[in-house]
């Protein structure tokens, strides 16, 4: 917050029109007003926007902050913004619709020559020795309790990355800078990079860690690097399929990629560990978060382009409810009609009302 506050303070003038994307409860919009912004659009799809609106009025900024409950990608604005401020990251900046949202806002909602906060994020990686984290991930599935074999699940958990706590002493290599996301120019949502590491000491490699440094504006920065005070973002631990003993003569090649598929990223990482002679890799793993989700063939089939779906009985009920939502009936009115029509689906019209309320909240205009 200190960094964001400093960057806003530097960027804002009494003429500034600010767009706060992902305003949440509105703290960045409030700060923008405190630093003198003429107009602030606070945009947030969740109900947290109600708090932002109340906070705007409580702080005397009700006439300058306009709260909009929506995604930035769904709005248009009467004035273009001189400044767009946002924090749509997760543990890493490659998170859900963060990059497409910024690319869209920059193109449609930012005035020519306008500024973005953050300005850029820089991603780092290093090989890590973290037996405790690795064992807690894998060992429960490898231990043959009750004389049963659950090894299959260990292949799933090693294809998932997790937030981790890592100290600088646990790193087996120097950090490698593998990606800079410059928000003023970024176009592609997907990234791919090749990284080479040389251990600085012997140890057991359990995978690698990725973190980012943020530049909100020149000289106004924060870092999530091991050893830095812990922030809300953190460090991502990408495990290897099995731990690998490493020495300073080894070379480790990692191909990493992140592809936005639907609502979030699929991460893939291929690791090759070469000994001193660098001929054939002595360890080689291909991992992906795609393999980290148990996929049922039946569900995958239903998502195929050639699948011809037919509604199940509960789909028929939802279809009927949606058809009754034509603006002439109240929820309880619809509930009574639906409970009568589908008596085996609802014990009473009140049960139907709960289902109707969910659909009304989602699709009601
Ligand atoms: C990490 S929170 C940031 C909250 C707030 N800026 C703060 O500092 O307290 C990110 C918010 O962005 C919202 N969000 C994500 N994508 C968005 C988009 N394209 N337009 C508007 N809001 C978005 C999410 O609903 C979430 O509340």
mmCIF file of C-alpha atoms and ligand atoms in Angstrom:
data_model
loop_
_atom_site.group_PDB
_atom_site.id
_atom_site.type_symbol
_atom_site.label_atom_id
_atom_site.label_comp_id
_atom_site.label_asym_id
_atom_site.label_seq_id
_atom_site.Cartn_x
_atom_site.Cartn_y
_atom_site.Cartn_z
ATOM 1 C CA UNK A 1 0.000 0.000 0.000
ATOM 2 C CA UNK A 2 2.898 2.361 0.746
ATOM 3 C CA UNK A 3 4.257 1.831 -2.760
ATOM 4 C CA UNK A 4 0.831 2.273 -4.389
ATOM 5 C CA UNK A 5 0.184 5.400 -2.322
ATOM 6 C CA UNK A 6 3.572 6.877 -3.325
ATOM 7 C CA UNK A 7 2.999 6.140 -7.018
ATOM 8 C CA UNK A 8 -0.489 7.674 -6.955
ATOM 9 C CA UNK A 9 0.748 10.753 -5.113
ATOM 10 C CA UNK A 10 3.433 11.313 -7.733
ATOM 11 C CA UNK A 11 1.169 10.764 -10.748
ATOM 12 C CA UNK A 12 -1.963 12.674 -9.758
ATOM 13 C CA UNK A 13 -2.649 16.335 -10.492
ATOM 14 C CA UNK A 14 -5.810 18.368 -9.886
ATOM 15 C CA UNK A 15 -6.717 17.681 -13.528
ATOM 16 C CA UNK A 16 -6.390 13.882 -13.323
ATOM 17 C CA UNK A 17 -9.169 11.521 -14.326
ATOM 18 C CA UNK A 18 -8.350 8.136 -12.755
ATOM 19 C CA UNK A 19 -9.702 4.664 -13.514
ATOM 20 C CA UNK A 20 -9.313 2.181 -10.627
ATOM 21 C CA UNK A 21 -9.749 -1.319 -12.107
ATOM 22 C CA UNK A 22 -10.628 -3.941 -9.493
ATOM 23 C CA UNK A 23 -11.388 -1.262 -6.919
ATOM 24 C CA UNK A 24 -12.528 -3.788 -4.273
ATOM 25 C CA UNK A 25 -13.438 -1.745 -1.189
ATOM 26 C CA UNK A 26 -12.042 1.364 -2.833
ATOM 27 C CA UNK A 27 -8.825 2.226 -1.032
ATOM 28 C CA UNK A 28 -6.910 3.230 -4.189
ATOM 29 C CA UNK A 29 -9.822 5.384 -5.396
ATOM 30 C CA UNK A 30 -9.936 7.143 -2.019
ATOM 31 C CA UNK A 31 -6.194 7.792 -2.130
ATOM 32 C CA UNK A 32 -6.500 9.154 -5.674
ATOM 33 C CA UNK A 33 -9.073 11.691 -4.405
ATOM 34 C CA UNK A 34 -6.965 12.511 -1.379
ATOM 35 C CA UNK A 35 -4.117 13.396 -3.756
ATOM 36 C CA UNK A 36 -6.414 15.724 -5.674
ATOM 37 C CA UNK A 37 -7.854 13.764 -8.622
ATOM 38 C CA UNK A 38 -10.685 15.595 -10.353
ATOM 39 C CA UNK A 39 -12.637 12.413 -11.154
ATOM 40 C CA UNK A 40 -12.237 8.732 -10.238
ATOM 41 C CA UNK A 41 -14.054 5.770 -11.755
ATOM 42 C CA UNK A 42 -13.963 2.831 -9.305
ATOM 43 C CA UNK A 43 -14.768 -0.353 -11.239
ATOM 44 C CA UNK A 44 -15.355 -3.650 -9.459
ATOM 45 C CA UNK A 45 -17.702 -6.540 -10.360
ATOM 46 C CA UNK A 46 -18.185 -7.838 -6.793
ATOM 47 C CA UNK A 47 -20.466 -6.423 -4.105
ATOM 48 C CA UNK A 48 -17.377 -4.971 -2.389
ATOM 49 C CA UNK A 49 -18.183 -1.933 -4.545
ATOM 50 C CA UNK A 50 -20.989 -1.105 -2.077
ATOM 51 C CA UNK A 51 -18.341 -0.564 0.600
ATOM 52 C CA UNK A 52 -16.278 1.546 -1.823
ATOM 53 C CA UNK A 53 -19.327 3.715 -2.485
ATOM 54 C CA UNK A 54 -20.063 4.174 1.240
ATOM 55 C CA UNK A 55 -16.391 4.882 1.972
ATOM 56 C CA UNK A 56 -16.317 7.498 -0.817
ATOM 57 C CA UNK A 57 -19.203 9.358 0.795
ATOM 58 C CA UNK A 58 -17.874 8.907 4.354
ATOM 59 C CA UNK A 59 -14.609 10.536 3.275
ATOM 60 C CA UNK A 60 -16.299 13.428 1.502
ATOM 61 C CA UNK A 61 -15.408 12.184 -2.000
ATOM 62 C CA UNK A 62 -18.937 11.174 -3.042
ATOM 63 C CA UNK A 63 -19.029 13.840 -5.766
ATOM 64 C CA UNK A 64 -15.707 12.766 -7.317
ATOM 65 C CA UNK A 65 -15.746 8.940 -7.100
ATOM 66 C CA UNK A 66 -18.172 7.151 -9.386
ATOM 67 C CA UNK A 67 -18.555 3.489 -8.424
ATOM 68 C CA UNK A 68 -19.430 1.071 -11.227
ATOM 69 C CA UNK A 69 -20.281 -2.557 -10.480
ATOM 70 C CA UNK A 70 -18.906 -4.271 -13.577
ATOM 71 C CA UNK A 71 -15.830 -5.711 -15.231
ATOM 72 C CA UNK A 72 -13.658 -3.070 -16.893
ATOM 73 C CA UNK A 73 -13.962 -5.039 -20.125
ATOM 74 C CA UNK A 74 -17.745 -4.456 -20.117
ATOM 75 C CA UNK A 75 -17.790 -0.669 -19.606
ATOM 76 C CA UNK A 76 -17.326 2.484 -21.617
ATOM 77 C CA UNK A 77 -16.520 5.848 -19.989
ATOM 78 C CA UNK A 78 -17.527 9.414 -20.916
ATOM 79 C CA UNK A 79 -13.897 10.617 -20.443
ATOM 80 C CA UNK A 80 -10.718 8.698 -21.079
ATOM 81 C CA UNK A 81 -8.528 8.207 -17.997
ATOM 82 C CA UNK A 82 -5.166 9.960 -17.603
ATOM 83 C CA UNK A 83 -4.182 7.255 -15.145
ATOM 84 C CA UNK A 84 -5.239 3.618 -14.721
ATOM 85 C CA UNK A 85 -4.397 2.002 -11.392
ATOM 86 C CA UNK A 86 -4.965 -1.699 -10.731
ATOM 87 C CA UNK A 87 -3.820 -4.747 -8.854
ATOM 88 C CA UNK A 88 -5.333 -7.772 -10.560
ATOM 89 C CA UNK A 89 -2.445 -10.118 -9.775
ATOM 90 C CA UNK A 90 -2.526 -13.356 -7.830
ATOM 91 C CA UNK A 91 0.656 -14.872 -6.369
ATOM 92 C CA UNK A 92 2.094 -14.054 -9.812
ATOM 93 C CA UNK A 93 1.045 -11.383 -12.338
ATOM 94 C CA UNK A 94 0.068 -14.101 -14.839
ATOM 95 C CA UNK A 95 -3.281 -14.603 -13.177
ATOM 96 C CA UNK A 96 -6.747 -15.063 -14.665
ATOM 97 C CA UNK A 97 -7.838 -12.128 -16.893
ATOM 98 C CA UNK A 98 -5.238 -9.650 -15.533
ATOM 99 C CA UNK A 99 -3.290 -9.114 -18.736
ATOM 100 C CA UNK A 100 -6.240 -9.128 -21.185
ATOM 101 C CA UNK A 101 -8.034 -6.642 -18.895
ATOM 102 C CA UNK A 102 -5.055 -4.254 -18.912
ATOM 103 C CA UNK A 103 -4.562 -4.601 -22.677
ATOM 104 C CA UNK A 104 -8.254 -3.842 -23.234
ATOM 105 C CA UNK A 105 -8.314 -0.883 -20.790
ATOM 106 C CA UNK A 106 -5.137 0.594 -22.277
ATOM 107 C CA UNK A 107 -6.647 0.418 -25.760
ATOM 108 C CA UNK A 108 -10.166 1.715 -25.002
ATOM 109 C CA UNK A 109 -10.135 3.628 -21.727
ATOM 110 C CA UNK A 110 -6.714 5.316 -21.425
ATOM 111 C CA UNK A 111 -6.116 8.788 -22.871
ATOM 112 C CA UNK A 112 -3.177 9.130 -25.315
ATOM 113 C CA UNK A 113 0.005 9.537 -23.251
ATOM 114 C CA UNK A 114 -1.816 8.299 -20.113
ATOM 115 C CA UNK A 115 -0.050 6.418 -17.301
ATOM 116 C CA UNK A 116 -0.456 2.942 -15.859
ATOM 117 C CA UNK A 117 0.234 1.877 -12.261
ATOM 118 C CA UNK A 118 1.872 -0.656 -12.092
ATOM 119 C CA UNK A 119 4.288 0.151 -14.887
ATOM 120 C CA UNK A 120 5.921 -3.249 -15.108
ATOM 121 C CA UNK A 121 6.463 -6.551 -13.280
ATOM 122 C CA UNK A 122 9.702 -8.507 -13.512
ATOM 123 C CA UNK A 123 9.633 -12.279 -12.971
ATOM 124 C CA UNK A 124 12.508 -14.262 -11.464
ATOM 125 C CA UNK A 125 13.219 -17.956 -10.922
ATOM 126 C CA UNK A 126 15.759 -20.068 -9.017
ATOM 127 C CA UNK A 127 16.259 -23.766 -8.214
ATOM 128 C CA UNK A 128 15.271 -24.531 -4.634
ATOM 129 C CA UNK A 129 16.027 -27.070 -1.918
ATOM 130 C CA UNK A 130 12.871 -27.397 0.116
ATOM 131 C CA UNK A 131 12.556 -30.946 1.491
ATOM 132 C CA UNK A 132 9.895 -30.031 4.014
ATOM 133 C CA UNK A 133 7.516 -28.481 1.478
ATOM 134 C CA UNK A 134 8.151 -31.228 -1.087
ATOM 135 C CA UNK A 135 7.618 -34.022 1.435
ATOM 136 C CA UNK A 136 4.403 -32.510 2.731
ATOM 137 C CA UNK A 137 3.149 -32.467 -0.856
ATOM 138 C CA UNK A 138 4.163 -35.948 -1.944
ATOM 139 C CA UNK A 139 4.729 -38.176 1.101
ATOM 140 C CA UNK A 140 1.097 -38.609 2.154
ATOM 141 C CA UNK A 141 0.524 -40.328 -1.223
ATOM 142 C CA UNK A 142 3.686 -42.439 -1.211
ATOM 143 C CA UNK A 143 3.309 -43.860 2.306
ATOM 144 C CA UNK A 144 1.650 -47.240 1.984
ATOM 145 C CA UNK A 145 -0.761 -46.887 4.858
ATOM 146 C CA UNK A 146 -3.240 -49.753 5.342
ATOM 147 C CA UNK A 147 -1.087 -51.609 2.737
ATOM 148 C CA UNK A 148 -2.704 -49.553 -0.040
ATOM 149 C CA UNK A 149 -0.946 -47.902 -2.940
ATOM 150 C CA UNK A 150 -1.922 -44.264 -3.637
ATOM 151 C CA UNK A 151 1.123 -43.438 -5.776
ATOM 152 C CA UNK A 152 -1.058 -42.318 -8.713
ATOM 153 C CA UNK A 153 -2.109 -39.234 -6.744
ATOM 154 C CA UNK A 154 1.535 -38.176 -6.231
ATOM 155 C CA UNK A 155 1.727 -37.643 -10.014
ATOM 156 C CA UNK A 156 -1.149 -35.194 -9.719
ATOM 157 C CA UNK A 157 0.247 -33.167 -6.807
ATOM 158 C CA UNK A 158 3.654 -32.752 -8.471
ATOM 159 C CA UNK A 159 1.952 -31.094 -11.446
ATOM 160 C CA UNK A 160 0.571 -28.239 -9.369
ATOM 161 C CA UNK A 161 2.434 -25.154 -8.212
ATOM 162 C CA UNK A 162 1.810 -23.741 -4.749
ATOM 163 C CA UNK A 163 2.531 -20.609 -2.765
ATOM 164 C CA UNK A 164 5.618 -21.265 -0.629
ATOM 165 C CA UNK A 165 7.853 -19.681 1.988
ATOM 166 C CA UNK A 166 11.485 -19.778 0.930
ATOM 167 C CA UNK A 167 14.623 -18.235 2.456
ATOM 168 C CA UNK A 168 17.622 -17.096 0.339
ATOM 169 C CA UNK A 169 19.687 -19.934 1.932
ATOM 170 C CA UNK A 170 17.377 -22.503 0.311
ATOM 171 C CA UNK A 171 18.217 -21.341 -3.229
ATOM 172 C CA UNK A 172 20.676 -23.618 -5.038
ATOM 173 C CA UNK A 173 21.311 -21.184 -7.919
ATOM 174 C CA UNK A 174 21.432 -17.474 -8.551
ATOM 175 C CA UNK A 175 18.038 -15.958 -9.453
ATOM 176 C CA UNK A 176 17.396 -15.793 -13.188
ATOM 177 C CA UNK A 177 15.338 -12.929 -14.628
ATOM 178 C CA UNK A 178 13.079 -14.587 -17.229
ATOM 179 C CA UNK A 179 10.264 -12.182 -18.012
ATOM 180 C CA UNK A 180 9.405 -8.484 -17.907
ATOM 181 C CA UNK A 181 5.767 -7.540 -18.341
ATOM 182 C CA UNK A 182 5.668 -3.917 -19.471
ATOM 183 C CA UNK A 183 2.022 -2.950 -19.051
ATOM 184 C CA UNK A 184 2.246 -0.054 -21.528
ATOM 185 C CA UNK A 185 3.260 -2.383 -24.355
ATOM 186 C CA UNK A 186 2.250 -5.963 -23.434
ATOM 187 C CA UNK A 187 -0.010 -7.584 -26.052
ATOM 188 C CA UNK A 188 0.150 -11.331 -25.586
ATOM 189 C CA UNK A 189 -1.424 -13.061 -22.618
ATOM 190 C CA UNK A 190 0.829 -16.103 -23.023
ATOM 191 C CA UNK A 191 4.523 -16.395 -22.228
ATOM 192 C CA UNK A 192 7.291 -18.891 -22.882
ATOM 193 C CA UNK A 193 10.938 -18.776 -21.781
ATOM 194 C CA UNK A 194 14.019 -20.947 -21.612
ATOM 195 C CA UNK A 195 16.112 -20.705 -18.455
ATOM 196 C CA UNK A 196 19.566 -22.088 -17.681
ATOM 197 C CA UNK A 197 20.861 -22.509 -14.144
ATOM 198 C CA UNK A 198 24.132 -23.594 -12.603
ATOM 199 C CA UNK A 199 24.079 -24.602 -8.935
ATOM 200 C CA UNK A 200 26.202 -22.446 -6.648
ATOM 201 C CA UNK A 201 26.507 -25.367 -4.185
ATOM 202 C CA UNK A 202 25.650 -29.064 -3.855
ATOM 203 C CA UNK A 203 22.237 -29.973 -2.546
ATOM 204 C CA UNK A 204 18.961 -31.663 -3.383
ATOM 205 C CA UNK A 205 16.841 -29.782 -5.907
ATOM 206 C CA UNK A 206 13.106 -30.182 -5.300
ATOM 207 C CA UNK A 207 12.007 -27.873 -8.119
ATOM 208 C CA UNK A 208 12.168 -24.154 -8.703
ATOM 209 C CA UNK A 209 10.544 -21.031 -7.343
ATOM 210 C CA UNK A 210 9.147 -18.033 -9.232
ATOM 211 C CA UNK A 211 8.451 -14.568 -7.812
ATOM 212 C CA UNK A 212 8.098 -11.030 -9.151
ATOM 213 C CA UNK A 213 9.386 -7.546 -8.464
ATOM 214 C CA UNK A 214 6.924 -4.748 -9.190
ATOM 215 C CA UNK A 215 7.783 -1.316 -10.568
ATOM 216 C CA UNK A 216 4.773 0.902 -9.901
ATOM 217 C CA UNK A 217 6.654 3.929 -11.223
ATOM 218 C CA UNK A 218 10.366 4.590 -11.689
ATOM 219 C CA UNK A 219 11.979 4.183 -8.261
ATOM 220 C CA UNK A 220 8.720 3.102 -6.565
ATOM 221 C CA UNK A 221 9.038 -0.636 -6.314
ATOM 222 C CA UNK A 222 8.471 -3.709 -4.146
ATOM 223 C CA UNK A 223 9.855 -7.209 -4.275
ATOM 224 C CA UNK A 224 8.583 -10.663 -3.360
ATOM 225 C CA UNK A 225 12.090 -12.179 -3.485
ATOM 226 C CA UNK A 226 13.113 -14.737 -0.837
ATOM 227 C CA UNK A 227 14.326 -12.795 2.197
ATOM 228 C CA UNK A 228 12.063 -9.787 1.577
ATOM 229 C CA UNK A 229 9.206 -9.050 4.006
ATOM 230 C CA UNK A 230 6.221 -11.227 3.136
ATOM 231 C CA UNK A 231 3.542 -9.536 1.009
ATOM 232 C CA UNK A 232 0.103 -10.700 -0.138
ATOM 233 C CA UNK A 233 1.583 -12.127 -3.359
ATOM 234 C CA UNK A 234 4.402 -14.491 -2.294
ATOM 235 C CA UNK A 235 6.551 -17.076 -4.037
ATOM 236 C CA UNK A 236 5.352 -19.916 -6.306
ATOM 237 C CA UNK A 237 7.000 -23.334 -5.875
ATOM 238 C CA UNK A 238 7.028 -25.518 -9.002
ATOM 239 C CA UNK A 239 7.946 -29.065 -7.817
ATOM 240 C CA UNK A 240 9.868 -31.614 -9.876
ATOM 241 C CA UNK A 241 8.537 -35.124 -10.448
ATOM 242 C CA UNK A 242 11.286 -36.427 -8.118
ATOM 243 C CA UNK A 243 14.029 -34.634 -6.154
ATOM 244 C CA UNK A 244 17.439 -34.479 -7.898
ATOM 245 C CA UNK A 245 20.864 -34.405 -6.227
ATOM 246 C CA UNK A 246 22.779 -31.477 -7.737
ATOM 247 C CA UNK A 247 26.379 -30.355 -7.676
ATOM 248 C CA UNK A 248 28.107 -27.189 -8.874
ATOM 249 C CA UNK A 249 29.177 -28.981 -12.126
ATOM 250 C CA UNK A 250 25.584 -29.553 -13.235
ATOM 251 C CA UNK A 251 23.517 -27.476 -15.640
ATOM 252 C CA UNK A 252 19.752 -27.267 -15.400
ATOM 253 C CA UNK A 253 17.635 -26.242 -18.389
ATOM 254 C CA UNK A 254 14.015 -25.309 -17.820
ATOM 255 C CA UNK A 255 11.475 -24.479 -20.504
ATOM 256 C CA UNK A 256 8.568 -22.730 -18.896
ATOM 257 C CA UNK A 257 5.335 -21.531 -20.421
ATOM 258 C CA UNK A 258 2.058 -20.070 -19.221
ATOM 259 C CA UNK A 259 -0.957 -20.169 -21.538
ATOM 260 C CA UNK A 260 -4.235 -18.489 -20.704
ATOM 261 C CA UNK A 261 -6.912 -21.106 -21.370
ATOM 262 C CA UNK A 262 -10.470 -20.021 -20.565
ATOM 263 C CA UNK A 263 -10.504 -18.303 -17.204
ATOM 264 C CA UNK A 264 -6.968 -19.078 -15.961
ATOM 265 C CA UNK A 265 -3.434 -20.108 -16.902
ATOM 266 C CA UNK A 266 -2.129 -23.552 -17.720
ATOM 267 C CA UNK A 267 1.538 -23.656 -16.646
ATOM 268 C CA UNK A 268 3.955 -26.145 -18.216
ATOM 269 C CA UNK A 269 7.562 -26.728 -17.232
ATOM 270 C CA UNK A 270 10.083 -29.082 -18.785
ATOM 271 C CA UNK A 271 13.289 -29.697 -16.831
ATOM 272 C CA UNK A 272 16.524 -31.287 -18.027
ATOM 273 C CA UNK A 273 19.457 -31.795 -15.658
ATOM 274 C CA UNK A 274 22.875 -32.334 -17.293
ATOM 275 C CA UNK A 275 26.010 -33.618 -15.549
ATOM 276 C CA UNK A 276 29.529 -32.260 -16.082
ATOM 277 C CA UNK A 277 29.908 -33.784 -19.577
ATOM 278 C CA UNK A 278 26.578 -32.217 -20.752
ATOM 279 C CA UNK A 279 25.799 -35.150 -23.087
ATOM 280 C CA UNK A 280 22.512 -36.735 -22.135
ATOM 281 C CA UNK A 281 20.245 -35.363 -19.379
ATOM 282 C CA UNK A 282 20.474 -37.439 -16.220
ATOM 283 C CA UNK A 283 17.037 -36.241 -15.188
ATOM 284 C CA UNK A 284 14.211 -35.129 -17.469
ATOM 285 C CA UNK A 285 10.653 -34.162 -16.445
ATOM 286 C CA UNK A 286 7.730 -32.706 -18.395
ATOM 287 C CA UNK A 287 5.114 -31.273 -16.080
ATOM 288 C CA UNK A 288 1.985 -29.199 -16.468
ATOM 289 C CA UNK A 289 -0.874 -27.938 -14.344
ATOM 290 C CA UNK A 290 -3.049 -29.598 -17.014
ATOM 291 C CA UNK A 291 -1.910 -32.902 -15.466
ATOM 292 C CA UNK A 292 -2.521 -31.528 -11.970
ATOM 293 C CA UNK A 293 -6.294 -31.766 -12.141
ATOM 294 C CA UNK A 294 -8.008 -35.152 -12.078
ATOM 295 C CA UNK A 295 -10.026 -35.102 -15.305
ATOM 296 C CA UNK A 296 -12.920 -37.471 -15.752
ATOM 297 C CA UNK A 297 -13.187 -38.693 -19.391
ATOM 298 C CA UNK A 298 -16.946 -38.163 -19.193
ATOM 299 C CA UNK A 299 -16.533 -34.449 -18.386
ATOM 300 C CA UNK A 300 -13.831 -33.957 -20.997
ATOM 301 C CA UNK A 301 -16.068 -35.565 -23.637
ATOM 302 C CA UNK A 302 -18.862 -33.091 -22.828
ATOM 303 C CA UNK A 303 -16.557 -30.165 -23.583
ATOM 304 C CA UNK A 304 -15.591 -31.498 -27.004
ATOM 305 C CA UNK A 305 -16.599 -29.518 -30.114
ATOM 306 C CA UNK A 306 -18.492 -32.487 -31.602
ATOM 307 C CA UNK A 307 -20.470 -33.371 -28.441
ATOM 308 C CA UNK A 308 -24.229 -32.891 -28.885
ATOM 309 C CA UNK A 309 -25.587 -31.971 -25.433
ATOM 310 C CA UNK A 310 -29.063 -32.889 -24.231
ATOM 311 C CA UNK A 311 -30.464 -31.377 -21.001
ATOM 312 C CA UNK A 312 -30.718 -33.557 -17.866
ATOM 313 C CA UNK A 313 -33.923 -33.177 -15.764
ATOM 314 C CA UNK A 314 -32.346 -30.458 -13.547
ATOM 315 C CA UNK A 315 -31.363 -28.577 -16.721
ATOM 316 C CA UNK A 316 -35.019 -28.777 -17.859
ATOM 317 C CA UNK A 317 -36.047 -27.183 -14.539
ATOM 318 C CA UNK A 318 -33.536 -24.315 -14.944
ATOM 319 C CA UNK A 319 -34.643 -23.793 -18.546
ATOM 320 C CA UNK A 320 -38.278 -23.541 -17.453
ATOM 321 C CA UNK A 321 -37.367 -21.071 -14.657
ATOM 322 C CA UNK A 322 -35.397 -18.878 -17.067
ATOM 323 C CA UNK A 323 -38.295 -18.858 -19.527
ATOM 324 C CA UNK A 324 -40.635 -17.658 -16.761
ATOM 325 C CA UNK A 325 -38.291 -14.732 -16.017
ATOM 326 C CA UNK A 326 -39.894 -12.359 -18.520
ATOM 327 C CA UNK A 327 -40.261 -9.352 -16.218
ATOM 328 C CA UNK A 328 -43.929 -9.994 -15.379
ATOM 329 C CA UNK A 329 -43.565 -12.408 -12.433
ATOM 330 C CA UNK A 330 -41.992 -12.108 -8.980
ATOM 331 C CA UNK A 331 -39.557 -14.746 -7.688
ATOM 332 C CA UNK A 332 -42.155 -16.255 -5.344
ATOM 333 C CA UNK A 333 -44.663 -16.341 -8.155
ATOM 334 C CA UNK A 334 -42.225 -18.270 -10.336
ATOM 335 C CA UNK A 335 -41.348 -20.540 -7.368
ATOM 336 C CA UNK A 336 -44.994 -21.583 -6.945
ATOM 337 C CA UNK A 337 -45.402 -22.321 -10.665
ATOM 338 C CA UNK A 338 -42.163 -24.313 -10.826
ATOM 339 C CA UNK A 339 -42.844 -26.316 -7.643
ATOM 340 C CA UNK A 340 -46.236 -27.294 -9.078
ATOM 341 C CA UNK A 341 -44.789 -28.277 -12.449
ATOM 342 C CA UNK A 342 -41.804 -30.254 -11.029
ATOM 343 C CA UNK A 343 -43.101 -31.738 -7.720
ATOM 344 C CA UNK A 344 -40.357 -34.401 -7.614
ATOM 345 C CA UNK A 345 -37.609 -31.733 -7.765
ATOM 346 C CA UNK A 346 -38.801 -29.549 -4.847
ATOM 347 C CA UNK A 347 -40.279 -30.412 -1.441
ATOM 348 C CA UNK A 348 -41.992 -26.997 -1.330
ATOM 349 C CA UNK A 349 -42.151 -23.760 -3.272
ATOM 350 C CA UNK A 350 -39.648 -22.316 -0.756
ATOM 351 C CA UNK A 351 -37.028 -24.841 -1.974
ATOM 352 C CA UNK A 352 -37.718 -23.664 -5.516
ATOM 353 C CA UNK A 353 -37.351 -20.036 -4.396
ATOM 354 C CA UNK A 354 -33.712 -20.613 -3.366
ATOM 355 C CA UNK A 355 -32.879 -21.932 -6.845
ATOM 356 C CA UNK A 356 -34.775 -19.088 -8.521
ATOM 357 C CA UNK A 357 -33.011 -16.486 -6.351
ATOM 358 C CA UNK A 358 -29.617 -17.820 -7.512
ATOM 359 C CA UNK A 359 -30.661 -17.639 -11.162
ATOM 360 C CA UNK A 360 -32.222 -14.188 -10.719
ATOM 361 C CA UNK A 361 -29.029 -12.861 -9.080
ATOM 362 C CA UNK A 362 -26.971 -14.246 -11.965
ATOM 363 C CA UNK A 363 -29.144 -13.347 -14.965
ATOM 364 C CA UNK A 364 -31.759 -10.863 -13.734
ATOM 365 C CA UNK A 365 -31.693 -7.407 -15.276
HETATM 366 C C1 LIG B 1 -6.589 -7.958 -5.435
HETATM 367 S S1 LIG B 1 -8.186 -7.266 -5.562
HETATM 368 C C2 LIG B 1 -7.768 -5.574 -5.468
HETATM 369 C C3 LIG B 1 -8.602 -4.819 -4.493
HETATM 370 C C4 LIG B 1 -8.333 -3.315 -4.342
HETATM 371 N N1 LIG B 1 -7.751 -2.690 -5.492
HETATM 372 C C5 LIG B 1 -7.511 -3.028 -3.101
HETATM 373 O O1 LIG B 1 -6.413 -2.510 -3.226
HETATM 374 O O2 LIG B 1 -7.982 -3.320 -2.005
HETATM 375 C C6 LIG B 1 -8.572 -7.482 -7.249
HETATM 376 C C7 LIG B 1 -10.016 -7.148 -7.586
HETATM 377 O O3 LIG B 1 -10.093 -6.997 -8.986
HETATM 378 C C8 LIG B 1 -11.385 -7.388 -9.403
HETATM 379 N N2 LIG B 1 -11.268 -7.579 -10.871
HETATM 380 C C9 LIG B 1 -10.622 -8.546 -11.545
HETATM 381 N N3 LIG B 1 -10.665 -8.299 -12.875
HETATM 382 C C10 LIG B 1 -11.354 -7.147 -13.052
HETATM 383 C C11 LIG B 1 -11.741 -6.375 -14.172
HETATM 384 N N4 LIG B 1 -11.417 -6.733 -15.419
HETATM 385 N N5 LIG B 1 -12.469 -5.251 -13.970
HETATM 386 C C12 LIG B 1 -12.806 -4.862 -12.732
HETATM 387 N N6 LIG B 1 -12.467 -5.559 -11.620
HETATM 388 C C13 LIG B 1 -11.739 -6.680 -11.768
HETATM 389 C C14 LIG B 1 -11.696 -8.594 -8.568
HETATM 390 O O4 LIG B 1 -13.102 -8.767 -8.421
HETATM 391 C C15 LIG B 1 -11.022 -8.222 -7.225
HETATM 392 O O5 LIG B 1 -11.952 -7.669 -6.322
#
